[in-house]
JSON list of C-alpha atoms in Angstrom, two decimals:
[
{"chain": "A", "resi": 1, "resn": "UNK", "atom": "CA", "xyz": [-3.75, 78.38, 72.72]},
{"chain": "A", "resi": 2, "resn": "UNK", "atom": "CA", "xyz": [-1.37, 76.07, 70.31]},
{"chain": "A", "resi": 3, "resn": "UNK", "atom": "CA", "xyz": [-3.06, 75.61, 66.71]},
{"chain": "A", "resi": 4, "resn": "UNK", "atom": "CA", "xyz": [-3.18, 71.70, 66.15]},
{"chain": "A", "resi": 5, "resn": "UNK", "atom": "CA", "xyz": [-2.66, 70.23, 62.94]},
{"chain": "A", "resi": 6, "resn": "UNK", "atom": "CA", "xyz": [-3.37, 67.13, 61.55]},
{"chain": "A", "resi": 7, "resn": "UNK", "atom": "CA", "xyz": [-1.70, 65.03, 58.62]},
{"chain": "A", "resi": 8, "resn": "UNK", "atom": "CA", "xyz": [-2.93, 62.02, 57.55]},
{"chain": "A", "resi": 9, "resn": "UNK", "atom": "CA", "xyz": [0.24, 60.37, 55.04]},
{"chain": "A", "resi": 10, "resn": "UNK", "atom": "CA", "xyz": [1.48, 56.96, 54.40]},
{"chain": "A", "resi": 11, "resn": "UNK", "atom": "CA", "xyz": [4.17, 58.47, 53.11]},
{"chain": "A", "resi": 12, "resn": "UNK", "atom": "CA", "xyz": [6.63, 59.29, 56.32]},
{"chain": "A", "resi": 13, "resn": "UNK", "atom": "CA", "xyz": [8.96, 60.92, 54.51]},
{"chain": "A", "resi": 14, "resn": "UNK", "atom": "CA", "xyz": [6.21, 63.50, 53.15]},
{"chain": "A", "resi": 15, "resn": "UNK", "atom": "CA", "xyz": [4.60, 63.46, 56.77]},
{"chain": "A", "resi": 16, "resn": "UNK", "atom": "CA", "xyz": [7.78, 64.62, 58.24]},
{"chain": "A", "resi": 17, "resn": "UNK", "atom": "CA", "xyz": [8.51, 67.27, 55.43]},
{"chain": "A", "resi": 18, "resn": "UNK", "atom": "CA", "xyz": [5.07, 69.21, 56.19]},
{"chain": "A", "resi": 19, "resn": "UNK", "atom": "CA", "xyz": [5.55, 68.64, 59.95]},
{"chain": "A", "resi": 20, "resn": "UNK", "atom": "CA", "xyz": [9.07, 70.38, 59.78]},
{"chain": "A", "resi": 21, "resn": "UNK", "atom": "CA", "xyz": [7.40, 73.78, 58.15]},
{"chain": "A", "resi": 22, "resn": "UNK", "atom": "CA", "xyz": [4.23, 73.81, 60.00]},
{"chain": "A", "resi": 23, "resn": "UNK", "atom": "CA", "xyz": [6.40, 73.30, 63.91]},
{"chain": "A", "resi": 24, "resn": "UNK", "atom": "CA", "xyz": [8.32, 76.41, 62.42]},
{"chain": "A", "resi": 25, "resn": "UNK", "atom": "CA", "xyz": [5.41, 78.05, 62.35]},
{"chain": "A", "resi": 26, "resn": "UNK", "atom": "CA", "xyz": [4.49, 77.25, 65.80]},
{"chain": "A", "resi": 27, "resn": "UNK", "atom": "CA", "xyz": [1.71, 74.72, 64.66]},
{"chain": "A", "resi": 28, "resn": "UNK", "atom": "CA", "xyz": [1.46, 71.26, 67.25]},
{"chain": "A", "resi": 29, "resn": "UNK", "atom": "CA", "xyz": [1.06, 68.29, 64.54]},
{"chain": "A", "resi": 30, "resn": "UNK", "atom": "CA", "xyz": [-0.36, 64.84, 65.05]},
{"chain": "A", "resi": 31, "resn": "UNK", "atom": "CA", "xyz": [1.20, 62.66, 62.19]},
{"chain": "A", "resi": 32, "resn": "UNK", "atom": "CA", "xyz": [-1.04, 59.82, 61.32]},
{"chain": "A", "resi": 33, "resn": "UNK", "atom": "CA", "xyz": [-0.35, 56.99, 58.56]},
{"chain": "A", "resi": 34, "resn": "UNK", "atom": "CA", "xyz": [-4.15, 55.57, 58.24]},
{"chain": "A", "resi": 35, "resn": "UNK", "atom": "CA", "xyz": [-7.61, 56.06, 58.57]},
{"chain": "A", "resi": 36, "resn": "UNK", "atom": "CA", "xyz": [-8.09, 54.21, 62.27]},
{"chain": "A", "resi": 37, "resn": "UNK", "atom": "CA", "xyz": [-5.11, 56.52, 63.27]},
{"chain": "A", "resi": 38, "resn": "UNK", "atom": "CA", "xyz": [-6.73, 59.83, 62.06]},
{"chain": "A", "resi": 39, "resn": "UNK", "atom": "CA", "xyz": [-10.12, 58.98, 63.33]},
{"chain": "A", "resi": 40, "resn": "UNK", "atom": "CA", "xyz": [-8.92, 58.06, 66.88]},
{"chain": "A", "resi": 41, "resn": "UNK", "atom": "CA", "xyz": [-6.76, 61.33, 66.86]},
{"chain": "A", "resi": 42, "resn": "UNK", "atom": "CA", "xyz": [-9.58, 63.29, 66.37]},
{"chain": "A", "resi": 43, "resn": "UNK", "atom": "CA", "xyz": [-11.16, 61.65, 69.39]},
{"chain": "A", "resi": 44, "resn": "UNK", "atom": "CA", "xyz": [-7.97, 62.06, 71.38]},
{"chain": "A", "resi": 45, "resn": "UNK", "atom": "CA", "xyz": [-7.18, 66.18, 70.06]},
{"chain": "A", "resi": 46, "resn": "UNK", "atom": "CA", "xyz": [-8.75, 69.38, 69.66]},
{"chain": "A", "resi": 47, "resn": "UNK", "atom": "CA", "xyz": [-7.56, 69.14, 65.65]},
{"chain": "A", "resi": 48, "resn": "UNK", "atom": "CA", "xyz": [-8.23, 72.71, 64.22]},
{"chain": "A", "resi": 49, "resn": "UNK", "atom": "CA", "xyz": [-7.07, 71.56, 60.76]},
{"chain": "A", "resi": 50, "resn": "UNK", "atom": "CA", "xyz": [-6.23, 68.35, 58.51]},
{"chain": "A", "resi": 51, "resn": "UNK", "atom": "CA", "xyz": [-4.35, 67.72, 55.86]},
{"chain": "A", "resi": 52, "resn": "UNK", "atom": "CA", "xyz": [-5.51, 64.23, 54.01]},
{"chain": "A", "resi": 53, "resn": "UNK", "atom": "CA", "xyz": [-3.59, 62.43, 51.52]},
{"chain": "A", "resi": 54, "resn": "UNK", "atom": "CA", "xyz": [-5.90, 59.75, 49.18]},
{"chain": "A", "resi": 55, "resn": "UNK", "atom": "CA", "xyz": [-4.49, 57.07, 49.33]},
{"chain": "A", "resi": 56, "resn": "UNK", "atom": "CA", "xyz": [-3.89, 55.27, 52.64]},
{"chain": "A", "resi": 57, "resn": "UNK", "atom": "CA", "xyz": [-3.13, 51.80, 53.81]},
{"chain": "A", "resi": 58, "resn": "UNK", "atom": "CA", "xyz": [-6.68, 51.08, 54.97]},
{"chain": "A", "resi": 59, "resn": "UNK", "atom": "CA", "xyz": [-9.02, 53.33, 53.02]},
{"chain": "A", "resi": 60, "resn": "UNK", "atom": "CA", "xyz": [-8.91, 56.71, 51.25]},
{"chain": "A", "resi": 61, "resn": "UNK", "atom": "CA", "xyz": [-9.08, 60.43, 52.05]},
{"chain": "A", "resi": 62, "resn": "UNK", "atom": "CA", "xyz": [-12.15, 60.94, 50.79]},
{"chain": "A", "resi": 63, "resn": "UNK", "atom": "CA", "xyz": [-13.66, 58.40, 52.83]},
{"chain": "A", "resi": 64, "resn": "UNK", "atom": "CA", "xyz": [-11.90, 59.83, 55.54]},
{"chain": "A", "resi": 65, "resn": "UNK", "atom": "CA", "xyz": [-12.62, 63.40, 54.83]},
{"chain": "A", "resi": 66, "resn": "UNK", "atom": "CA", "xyz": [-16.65, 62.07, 54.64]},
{"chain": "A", "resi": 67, "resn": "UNK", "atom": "CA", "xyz": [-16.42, 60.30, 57.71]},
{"chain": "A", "resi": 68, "resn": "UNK", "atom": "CA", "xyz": [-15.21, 63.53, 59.62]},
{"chain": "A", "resi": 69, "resn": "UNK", "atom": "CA", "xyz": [-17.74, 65.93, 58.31]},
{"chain": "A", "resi": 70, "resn": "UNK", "atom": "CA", "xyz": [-20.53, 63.30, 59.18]},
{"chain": "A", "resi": 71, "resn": "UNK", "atom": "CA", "xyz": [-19.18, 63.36, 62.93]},
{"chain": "A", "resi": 72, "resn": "UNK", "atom": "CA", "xyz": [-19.84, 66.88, 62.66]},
{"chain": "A", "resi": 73, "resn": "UNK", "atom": "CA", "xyz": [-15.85, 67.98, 62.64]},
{"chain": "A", "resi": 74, "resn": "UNK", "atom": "CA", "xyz": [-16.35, 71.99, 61.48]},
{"chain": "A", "resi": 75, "resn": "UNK", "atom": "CA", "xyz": [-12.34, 72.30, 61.01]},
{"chain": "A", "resi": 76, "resn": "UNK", "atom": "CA", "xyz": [-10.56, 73.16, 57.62]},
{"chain": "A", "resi": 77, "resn": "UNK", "atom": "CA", "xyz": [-9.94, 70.29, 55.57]},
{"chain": "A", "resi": 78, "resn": "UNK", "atom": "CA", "xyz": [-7.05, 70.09, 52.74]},
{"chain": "A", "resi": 79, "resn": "UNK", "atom": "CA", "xyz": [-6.42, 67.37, 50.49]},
{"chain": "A", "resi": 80, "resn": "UNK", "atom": "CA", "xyz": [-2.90, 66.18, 49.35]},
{"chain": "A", "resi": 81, "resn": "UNK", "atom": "CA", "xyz": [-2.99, 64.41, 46.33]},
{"chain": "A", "resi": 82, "resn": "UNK", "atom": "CA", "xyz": [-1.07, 62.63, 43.21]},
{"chain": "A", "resi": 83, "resn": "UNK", "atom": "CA", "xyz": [-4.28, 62.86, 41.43]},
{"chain": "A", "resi": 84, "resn": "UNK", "atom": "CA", "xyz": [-4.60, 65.84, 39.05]},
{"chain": "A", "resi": 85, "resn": "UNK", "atom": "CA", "xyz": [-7.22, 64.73, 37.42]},
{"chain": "A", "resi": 86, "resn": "UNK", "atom": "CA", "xyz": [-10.14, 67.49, 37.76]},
{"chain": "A", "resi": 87, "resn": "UNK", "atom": "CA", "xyz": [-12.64, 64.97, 38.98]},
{"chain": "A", "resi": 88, "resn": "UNK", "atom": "CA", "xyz": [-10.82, 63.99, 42.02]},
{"chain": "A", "resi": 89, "resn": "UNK", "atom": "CA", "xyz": [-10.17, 67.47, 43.11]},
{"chain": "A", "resi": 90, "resn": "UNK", "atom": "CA", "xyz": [-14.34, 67.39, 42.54]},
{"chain": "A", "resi": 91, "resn": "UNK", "atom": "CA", "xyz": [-15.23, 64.94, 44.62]},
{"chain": "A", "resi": 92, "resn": "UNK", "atom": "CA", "xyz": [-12.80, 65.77, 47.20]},
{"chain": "A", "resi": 93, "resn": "UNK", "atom": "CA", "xyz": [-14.32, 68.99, 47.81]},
{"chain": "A", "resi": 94, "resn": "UNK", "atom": "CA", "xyz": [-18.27, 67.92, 47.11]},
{"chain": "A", "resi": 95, "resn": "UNK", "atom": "CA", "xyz": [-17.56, 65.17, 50.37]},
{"chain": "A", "resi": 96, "resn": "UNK", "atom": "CA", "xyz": [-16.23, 68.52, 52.50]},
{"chain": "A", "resi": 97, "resn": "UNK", "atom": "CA", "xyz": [-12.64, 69.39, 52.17]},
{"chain": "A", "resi": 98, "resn": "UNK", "atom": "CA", "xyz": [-11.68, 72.82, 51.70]},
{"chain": "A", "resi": 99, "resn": "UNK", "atom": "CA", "xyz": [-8.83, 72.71, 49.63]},
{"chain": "A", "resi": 100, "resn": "UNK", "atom": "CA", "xyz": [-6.36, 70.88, 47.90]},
{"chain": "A", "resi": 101, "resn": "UNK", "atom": "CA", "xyz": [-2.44, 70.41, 46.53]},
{"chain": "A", "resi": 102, "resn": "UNK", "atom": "CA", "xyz": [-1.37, 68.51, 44.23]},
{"chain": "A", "resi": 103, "resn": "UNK", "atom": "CA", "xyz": [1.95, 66.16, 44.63]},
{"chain": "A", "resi": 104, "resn": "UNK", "atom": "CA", "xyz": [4.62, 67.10, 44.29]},
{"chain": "A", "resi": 105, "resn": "UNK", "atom": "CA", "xyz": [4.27, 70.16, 45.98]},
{"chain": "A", "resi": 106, "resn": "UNK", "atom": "CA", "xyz": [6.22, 73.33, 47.03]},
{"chain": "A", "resi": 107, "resn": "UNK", "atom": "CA", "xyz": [5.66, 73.19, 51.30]},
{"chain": "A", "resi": 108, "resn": "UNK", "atom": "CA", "xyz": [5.77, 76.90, 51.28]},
{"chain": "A", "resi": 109, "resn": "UNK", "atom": "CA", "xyz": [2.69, 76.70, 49.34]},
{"chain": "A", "resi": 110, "resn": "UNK", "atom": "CA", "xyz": [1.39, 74.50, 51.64]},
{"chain": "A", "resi": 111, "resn": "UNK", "atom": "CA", "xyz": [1.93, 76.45, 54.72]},
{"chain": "A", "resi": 112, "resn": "UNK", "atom": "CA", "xyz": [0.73, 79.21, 53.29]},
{"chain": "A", "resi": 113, "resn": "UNK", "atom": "CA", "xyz": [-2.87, 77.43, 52.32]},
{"chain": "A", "resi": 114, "resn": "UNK", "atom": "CA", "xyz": [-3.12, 75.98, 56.06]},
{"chain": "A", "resi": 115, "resn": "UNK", "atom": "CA", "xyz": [-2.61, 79.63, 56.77]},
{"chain": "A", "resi": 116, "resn": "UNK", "atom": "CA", "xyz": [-5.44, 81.08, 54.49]},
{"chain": "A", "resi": 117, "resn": "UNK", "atom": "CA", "xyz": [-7.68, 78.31, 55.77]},
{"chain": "A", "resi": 118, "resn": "UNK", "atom": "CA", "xyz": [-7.04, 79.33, 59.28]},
{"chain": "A", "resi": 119, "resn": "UNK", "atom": "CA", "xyz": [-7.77, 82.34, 59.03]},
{"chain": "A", "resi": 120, "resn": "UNK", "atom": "CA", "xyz": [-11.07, 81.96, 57.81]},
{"chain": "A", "resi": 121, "resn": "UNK", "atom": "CA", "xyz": [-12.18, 79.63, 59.76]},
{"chain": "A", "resi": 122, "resn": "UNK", "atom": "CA", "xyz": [-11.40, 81.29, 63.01]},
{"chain": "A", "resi": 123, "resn": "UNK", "atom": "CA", "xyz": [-12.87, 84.48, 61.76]},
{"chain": "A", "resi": 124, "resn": "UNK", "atom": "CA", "xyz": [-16.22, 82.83, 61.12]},
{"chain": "A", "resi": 125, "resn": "UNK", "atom": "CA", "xyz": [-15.99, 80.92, 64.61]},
{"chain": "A", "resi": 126, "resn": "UNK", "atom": "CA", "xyz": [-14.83, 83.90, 66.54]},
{"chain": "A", "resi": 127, "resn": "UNK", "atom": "CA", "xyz": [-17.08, 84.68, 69.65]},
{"chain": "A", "resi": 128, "resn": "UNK", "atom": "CA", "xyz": [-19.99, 86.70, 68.60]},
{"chain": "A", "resi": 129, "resn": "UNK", "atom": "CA", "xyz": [-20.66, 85.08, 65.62]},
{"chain": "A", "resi": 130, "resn": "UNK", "atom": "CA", "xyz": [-19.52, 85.19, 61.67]},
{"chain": "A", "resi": 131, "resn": "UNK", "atom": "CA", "xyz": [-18.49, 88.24, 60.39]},
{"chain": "A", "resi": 132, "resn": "UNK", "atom": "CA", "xyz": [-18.72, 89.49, 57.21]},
{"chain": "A", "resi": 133, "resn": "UNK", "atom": "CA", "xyz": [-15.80, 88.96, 55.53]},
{"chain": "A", "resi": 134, "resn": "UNK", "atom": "CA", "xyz": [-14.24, 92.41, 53.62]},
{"chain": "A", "resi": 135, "resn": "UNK", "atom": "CA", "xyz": [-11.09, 90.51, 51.89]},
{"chain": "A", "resi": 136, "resn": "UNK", "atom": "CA", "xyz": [-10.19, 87.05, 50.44]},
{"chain": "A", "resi": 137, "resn": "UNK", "atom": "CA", "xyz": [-6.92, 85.70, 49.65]},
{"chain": "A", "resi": 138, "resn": "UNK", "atom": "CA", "xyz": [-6.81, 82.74, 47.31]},
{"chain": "A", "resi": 139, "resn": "UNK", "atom": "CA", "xyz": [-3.19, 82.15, 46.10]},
{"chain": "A", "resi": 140, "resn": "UNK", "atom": "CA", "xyz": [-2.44, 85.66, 44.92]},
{"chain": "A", "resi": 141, "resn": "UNK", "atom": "CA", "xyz": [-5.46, 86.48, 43.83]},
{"chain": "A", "resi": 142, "resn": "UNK", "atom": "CA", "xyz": [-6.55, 89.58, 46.65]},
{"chain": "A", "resi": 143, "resn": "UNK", "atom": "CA", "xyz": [-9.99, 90.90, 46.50]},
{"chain": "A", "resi": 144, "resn": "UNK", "atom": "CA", "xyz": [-11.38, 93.54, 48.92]},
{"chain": "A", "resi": 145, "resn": "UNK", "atom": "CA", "xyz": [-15.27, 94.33, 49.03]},
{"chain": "A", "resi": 146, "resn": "UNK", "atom": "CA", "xyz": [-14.68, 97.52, 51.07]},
{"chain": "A", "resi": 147, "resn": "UNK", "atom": "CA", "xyz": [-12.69, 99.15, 47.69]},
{"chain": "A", "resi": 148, "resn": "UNK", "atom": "CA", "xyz": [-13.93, 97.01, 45.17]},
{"chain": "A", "resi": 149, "resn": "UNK", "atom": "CA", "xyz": [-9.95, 96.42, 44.42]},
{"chain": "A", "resi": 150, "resn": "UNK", "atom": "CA", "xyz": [-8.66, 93.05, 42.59]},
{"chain": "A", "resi": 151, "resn": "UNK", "atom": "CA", "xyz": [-5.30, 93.02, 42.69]},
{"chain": "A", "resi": 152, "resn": "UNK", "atom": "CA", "xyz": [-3.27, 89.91, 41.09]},
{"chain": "A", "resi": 153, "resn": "UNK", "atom": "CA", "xyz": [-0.07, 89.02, 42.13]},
{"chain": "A", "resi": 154, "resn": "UNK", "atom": "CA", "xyz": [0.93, 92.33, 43.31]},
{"chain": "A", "resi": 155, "resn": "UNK", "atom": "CA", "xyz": [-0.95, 93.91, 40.48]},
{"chain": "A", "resi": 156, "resn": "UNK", "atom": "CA", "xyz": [-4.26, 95.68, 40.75]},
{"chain": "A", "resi": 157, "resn": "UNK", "atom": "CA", "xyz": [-6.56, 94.66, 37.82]},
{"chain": "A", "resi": 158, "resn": "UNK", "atom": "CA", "xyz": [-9.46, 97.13, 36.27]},
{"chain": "A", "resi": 159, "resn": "UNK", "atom": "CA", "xyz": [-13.00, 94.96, 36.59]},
{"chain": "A", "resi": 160, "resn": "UNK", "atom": "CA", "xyz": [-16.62, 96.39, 35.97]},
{"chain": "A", "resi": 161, "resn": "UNK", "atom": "CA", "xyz": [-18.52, 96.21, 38.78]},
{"chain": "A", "resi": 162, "resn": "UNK", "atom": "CA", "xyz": [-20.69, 93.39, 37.61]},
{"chain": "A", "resi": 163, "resn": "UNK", "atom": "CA", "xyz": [-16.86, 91.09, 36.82]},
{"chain": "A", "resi": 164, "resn": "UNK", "atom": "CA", "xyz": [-16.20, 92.36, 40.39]},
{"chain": "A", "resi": 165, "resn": "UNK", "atom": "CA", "xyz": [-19.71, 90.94, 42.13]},
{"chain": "A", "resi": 166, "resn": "UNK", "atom": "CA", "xyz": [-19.15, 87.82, 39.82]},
{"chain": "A", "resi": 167, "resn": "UNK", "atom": "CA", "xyz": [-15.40, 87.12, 41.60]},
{"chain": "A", "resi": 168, "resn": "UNK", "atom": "CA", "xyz": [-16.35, 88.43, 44.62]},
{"chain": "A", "resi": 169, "resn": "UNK", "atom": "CA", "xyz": [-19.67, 85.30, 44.85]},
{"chain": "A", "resi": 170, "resn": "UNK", "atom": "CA", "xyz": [-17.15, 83.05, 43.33]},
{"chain": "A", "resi": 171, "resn": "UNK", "atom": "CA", "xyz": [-14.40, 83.57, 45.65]},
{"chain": "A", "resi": 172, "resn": "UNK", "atom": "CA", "xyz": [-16.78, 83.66, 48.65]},
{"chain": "A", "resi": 173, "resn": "UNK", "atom": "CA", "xyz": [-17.87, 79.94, 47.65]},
{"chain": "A", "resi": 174, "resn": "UNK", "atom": "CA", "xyz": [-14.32, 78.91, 47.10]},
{"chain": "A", "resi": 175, "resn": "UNK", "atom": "CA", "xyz": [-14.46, 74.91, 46.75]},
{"chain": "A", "resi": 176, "resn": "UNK", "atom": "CA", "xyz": [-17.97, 74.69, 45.72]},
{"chain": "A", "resi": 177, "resn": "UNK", "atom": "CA", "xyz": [-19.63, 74.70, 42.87]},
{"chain": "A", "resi": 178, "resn": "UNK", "atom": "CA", "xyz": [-21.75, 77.65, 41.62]},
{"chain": "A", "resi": 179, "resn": "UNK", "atom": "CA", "xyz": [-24.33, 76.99, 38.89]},
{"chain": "A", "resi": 180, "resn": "UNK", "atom": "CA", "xyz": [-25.05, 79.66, 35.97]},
{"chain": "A", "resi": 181, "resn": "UNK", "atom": "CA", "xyz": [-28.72, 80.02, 37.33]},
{"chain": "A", "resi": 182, "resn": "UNK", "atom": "CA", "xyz": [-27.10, 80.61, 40.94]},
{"chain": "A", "resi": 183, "resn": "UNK", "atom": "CA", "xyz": [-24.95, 83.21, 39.71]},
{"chain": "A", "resi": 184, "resn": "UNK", "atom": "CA", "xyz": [-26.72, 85.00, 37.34]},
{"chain": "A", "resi": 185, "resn": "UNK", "atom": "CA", "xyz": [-29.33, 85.63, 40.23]},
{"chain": "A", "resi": 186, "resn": "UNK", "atom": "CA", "xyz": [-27.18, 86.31, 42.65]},
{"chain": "A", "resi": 187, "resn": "UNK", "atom": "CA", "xyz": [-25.30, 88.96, 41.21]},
{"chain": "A", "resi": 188, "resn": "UNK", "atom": "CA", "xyz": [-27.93, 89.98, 38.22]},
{"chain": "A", "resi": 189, "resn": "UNK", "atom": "CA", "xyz": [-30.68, 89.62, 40.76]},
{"chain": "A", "resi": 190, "resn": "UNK", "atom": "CA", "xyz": [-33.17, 88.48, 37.78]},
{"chain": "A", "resi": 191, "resn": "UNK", "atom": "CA", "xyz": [-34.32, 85.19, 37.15]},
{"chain": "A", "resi": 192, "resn": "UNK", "atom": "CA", "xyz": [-32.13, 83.01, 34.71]},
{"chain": "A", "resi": 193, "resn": "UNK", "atom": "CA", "xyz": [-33.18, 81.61, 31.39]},
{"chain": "A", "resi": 194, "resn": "UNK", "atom": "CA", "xyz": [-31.93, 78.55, 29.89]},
{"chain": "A", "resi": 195, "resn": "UNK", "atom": "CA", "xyz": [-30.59, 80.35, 27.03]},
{"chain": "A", "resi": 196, "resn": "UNK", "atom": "CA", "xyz": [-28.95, 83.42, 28.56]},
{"chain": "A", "resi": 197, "resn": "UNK", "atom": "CA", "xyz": [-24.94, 83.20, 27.36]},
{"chain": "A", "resi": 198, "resn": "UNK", "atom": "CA", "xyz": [-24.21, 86.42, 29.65]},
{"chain": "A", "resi": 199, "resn": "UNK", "atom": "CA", "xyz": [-22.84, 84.24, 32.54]},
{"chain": "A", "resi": 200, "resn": "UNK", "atom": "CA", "xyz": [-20.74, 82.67, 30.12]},
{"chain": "A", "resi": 201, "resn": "UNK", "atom": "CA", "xyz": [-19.08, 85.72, 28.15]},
{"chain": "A", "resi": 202, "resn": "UNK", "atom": "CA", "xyz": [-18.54, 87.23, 31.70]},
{"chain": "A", "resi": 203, "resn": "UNK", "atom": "CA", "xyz": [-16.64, 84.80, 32.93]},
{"chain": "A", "resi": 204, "resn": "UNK", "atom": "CA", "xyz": [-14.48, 84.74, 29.01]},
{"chain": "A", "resi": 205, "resn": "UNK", "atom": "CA", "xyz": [-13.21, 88.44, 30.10]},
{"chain": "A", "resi": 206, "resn": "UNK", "atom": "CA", "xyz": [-12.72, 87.69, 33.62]},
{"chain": "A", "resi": 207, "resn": "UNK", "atom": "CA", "xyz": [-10.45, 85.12, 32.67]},
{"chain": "A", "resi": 208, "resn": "UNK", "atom": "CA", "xyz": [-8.87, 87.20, 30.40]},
{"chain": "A", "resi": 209, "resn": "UNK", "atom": "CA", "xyz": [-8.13, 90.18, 32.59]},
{"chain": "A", "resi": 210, "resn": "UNK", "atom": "CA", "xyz": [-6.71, 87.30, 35.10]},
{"chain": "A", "resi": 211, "resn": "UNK", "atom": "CA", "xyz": [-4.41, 86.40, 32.24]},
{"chain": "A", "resi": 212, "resn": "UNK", "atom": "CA", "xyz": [-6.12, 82.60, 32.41]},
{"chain": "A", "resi": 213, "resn": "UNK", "atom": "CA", "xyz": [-4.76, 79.68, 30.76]},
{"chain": "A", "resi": 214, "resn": "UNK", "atom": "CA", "xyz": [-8.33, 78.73, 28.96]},
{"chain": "A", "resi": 215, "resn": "UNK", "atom": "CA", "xyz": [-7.30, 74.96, 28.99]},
{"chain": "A", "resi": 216, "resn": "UNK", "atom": "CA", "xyz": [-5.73, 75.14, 32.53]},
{"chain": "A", "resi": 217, "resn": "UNK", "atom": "CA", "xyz": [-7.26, 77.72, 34.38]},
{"chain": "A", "resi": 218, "resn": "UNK", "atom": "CA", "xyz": [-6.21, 78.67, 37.70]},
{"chain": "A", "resi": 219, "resn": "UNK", "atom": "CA", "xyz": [-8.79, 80.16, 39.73]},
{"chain": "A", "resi": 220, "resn": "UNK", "atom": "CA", "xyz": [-12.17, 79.87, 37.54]},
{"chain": "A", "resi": 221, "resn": "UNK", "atom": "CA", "xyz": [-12.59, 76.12, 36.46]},
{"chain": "A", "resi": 222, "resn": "UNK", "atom": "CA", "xyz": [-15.66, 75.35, 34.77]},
{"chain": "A", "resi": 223, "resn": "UNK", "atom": "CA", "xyz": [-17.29, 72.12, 35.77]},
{"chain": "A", "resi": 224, "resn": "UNK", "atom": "CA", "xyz": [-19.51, 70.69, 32.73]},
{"chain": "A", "resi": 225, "resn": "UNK", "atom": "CA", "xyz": [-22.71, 70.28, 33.21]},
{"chain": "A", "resi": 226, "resn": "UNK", "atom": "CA", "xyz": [-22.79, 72.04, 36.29]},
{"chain": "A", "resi": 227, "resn": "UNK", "atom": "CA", "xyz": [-21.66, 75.57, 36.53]},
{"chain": "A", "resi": 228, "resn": "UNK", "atom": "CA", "xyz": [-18.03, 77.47, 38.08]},
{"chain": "A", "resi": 229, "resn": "UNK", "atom": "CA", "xyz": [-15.82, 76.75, 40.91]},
{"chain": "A", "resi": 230, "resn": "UNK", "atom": "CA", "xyz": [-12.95, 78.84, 42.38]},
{"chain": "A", "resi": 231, "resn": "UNK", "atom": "CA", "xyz": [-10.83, 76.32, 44.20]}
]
């Protein structure tokens, strides 16, 4: 059965782009230019994945992306944006989507993101049920819970076993947002207090060993006020 792909993109020139790479890889895309376009294609299609850009004729992709989550539409959701402000990855991924990319952006990248998303979505809908997942893949970043490897980039990295459990919970929640108190009892398994820095000065070394730009990080972002989010 084909894999049918969505992109919502004022933009033809950048709707034609992603098309090209994703009909190499044997994806069947609808190309829509506005929200009454992408909301009657997902009437009209078995979509198993869309790819949003914000700003459309007639609305926004966050609207959008609301509006298809509230019609109960399970399928991965990434967002294509100019924005690169932190915030409006944030609220792109609190109203549902999965992931994002910013613009301008590499469409290898791309593909390989619808990819990753695909993957896990049809291993958590495959017949029988979820099952528990033993590897993630975010963007180079490998972690397997069956060897308790990390390997970055090609390169394995040495983590305790508690940095481990705290990448492993992160990764596993990839686009949402993880509180300290969530985390610390999750992977501690003792109740947090207010003043307890060891979240904090485990996720300092983690970063370190994953050779983190503190100001730009990568994969751990810290959301003030709030907590961590791997997205």
């Amino acid at each position: 059965m084909s894999v049918e792909i969505m992109i919502v993109d004022d933009e033809g020139a950048i709707a034609e782009l992603v098309e090209v790479y994703l009909k190499s890889e044997g994806y069947r895309v609808h190309k829509c230019f506005t929200v009454a376009q992408a909301l009657a294609c997902v009437q009209a299609h078995p979509v198993n994945l869309a790819i949003l850009d914000v700003m459309l004729p007639d609305g926004d992709g966050f609207t959008l992306c609301q509006k298809l989550r509230e019609s109960g539409h399970l399928f991965p959701i990434l967002m294509l944006t100019a924005k690169v402000e932190d915030m409006d990855k944030i609220t792109g991924l609190t109203l549902g989507a999965d992931d994002y990319i910013t613009k301008p952006f590499n469409p290898l990248e791309l593909t390989a993101r619808v990819k990753t998303q695909l993957r896990r979505y049809t291993r958590y809908n495959s017949a029988g049920g979820a099952e528990p997942v033993q590897e993630l893949d975010i963007r180079g970043l490998q972690i397997s819970k069956a060897t308790h490897k990390c390997v970055l980039f090609g390169q394995e990295v040495a983590l305790t076993p508690l940095e481990f459990n705290i990448l492993w919970y992160l990764c596993a929640h990839q686009g949402q947002v993880v509180s300290s108190e969530e985390l610390f009892e999750a992977v501690w398994g003792e109740k947090f207090m207010d003043s307890n820095n060891t979240v904090m000065s485990h996720i300092a070394r983690l970063r370190e060993k994953l050779h983190e730009n503190s100001k730009k990080p990568k994969f751990i972002k810290t959301v003030w006020g709030v907590g961590y989010t791997v997205v």
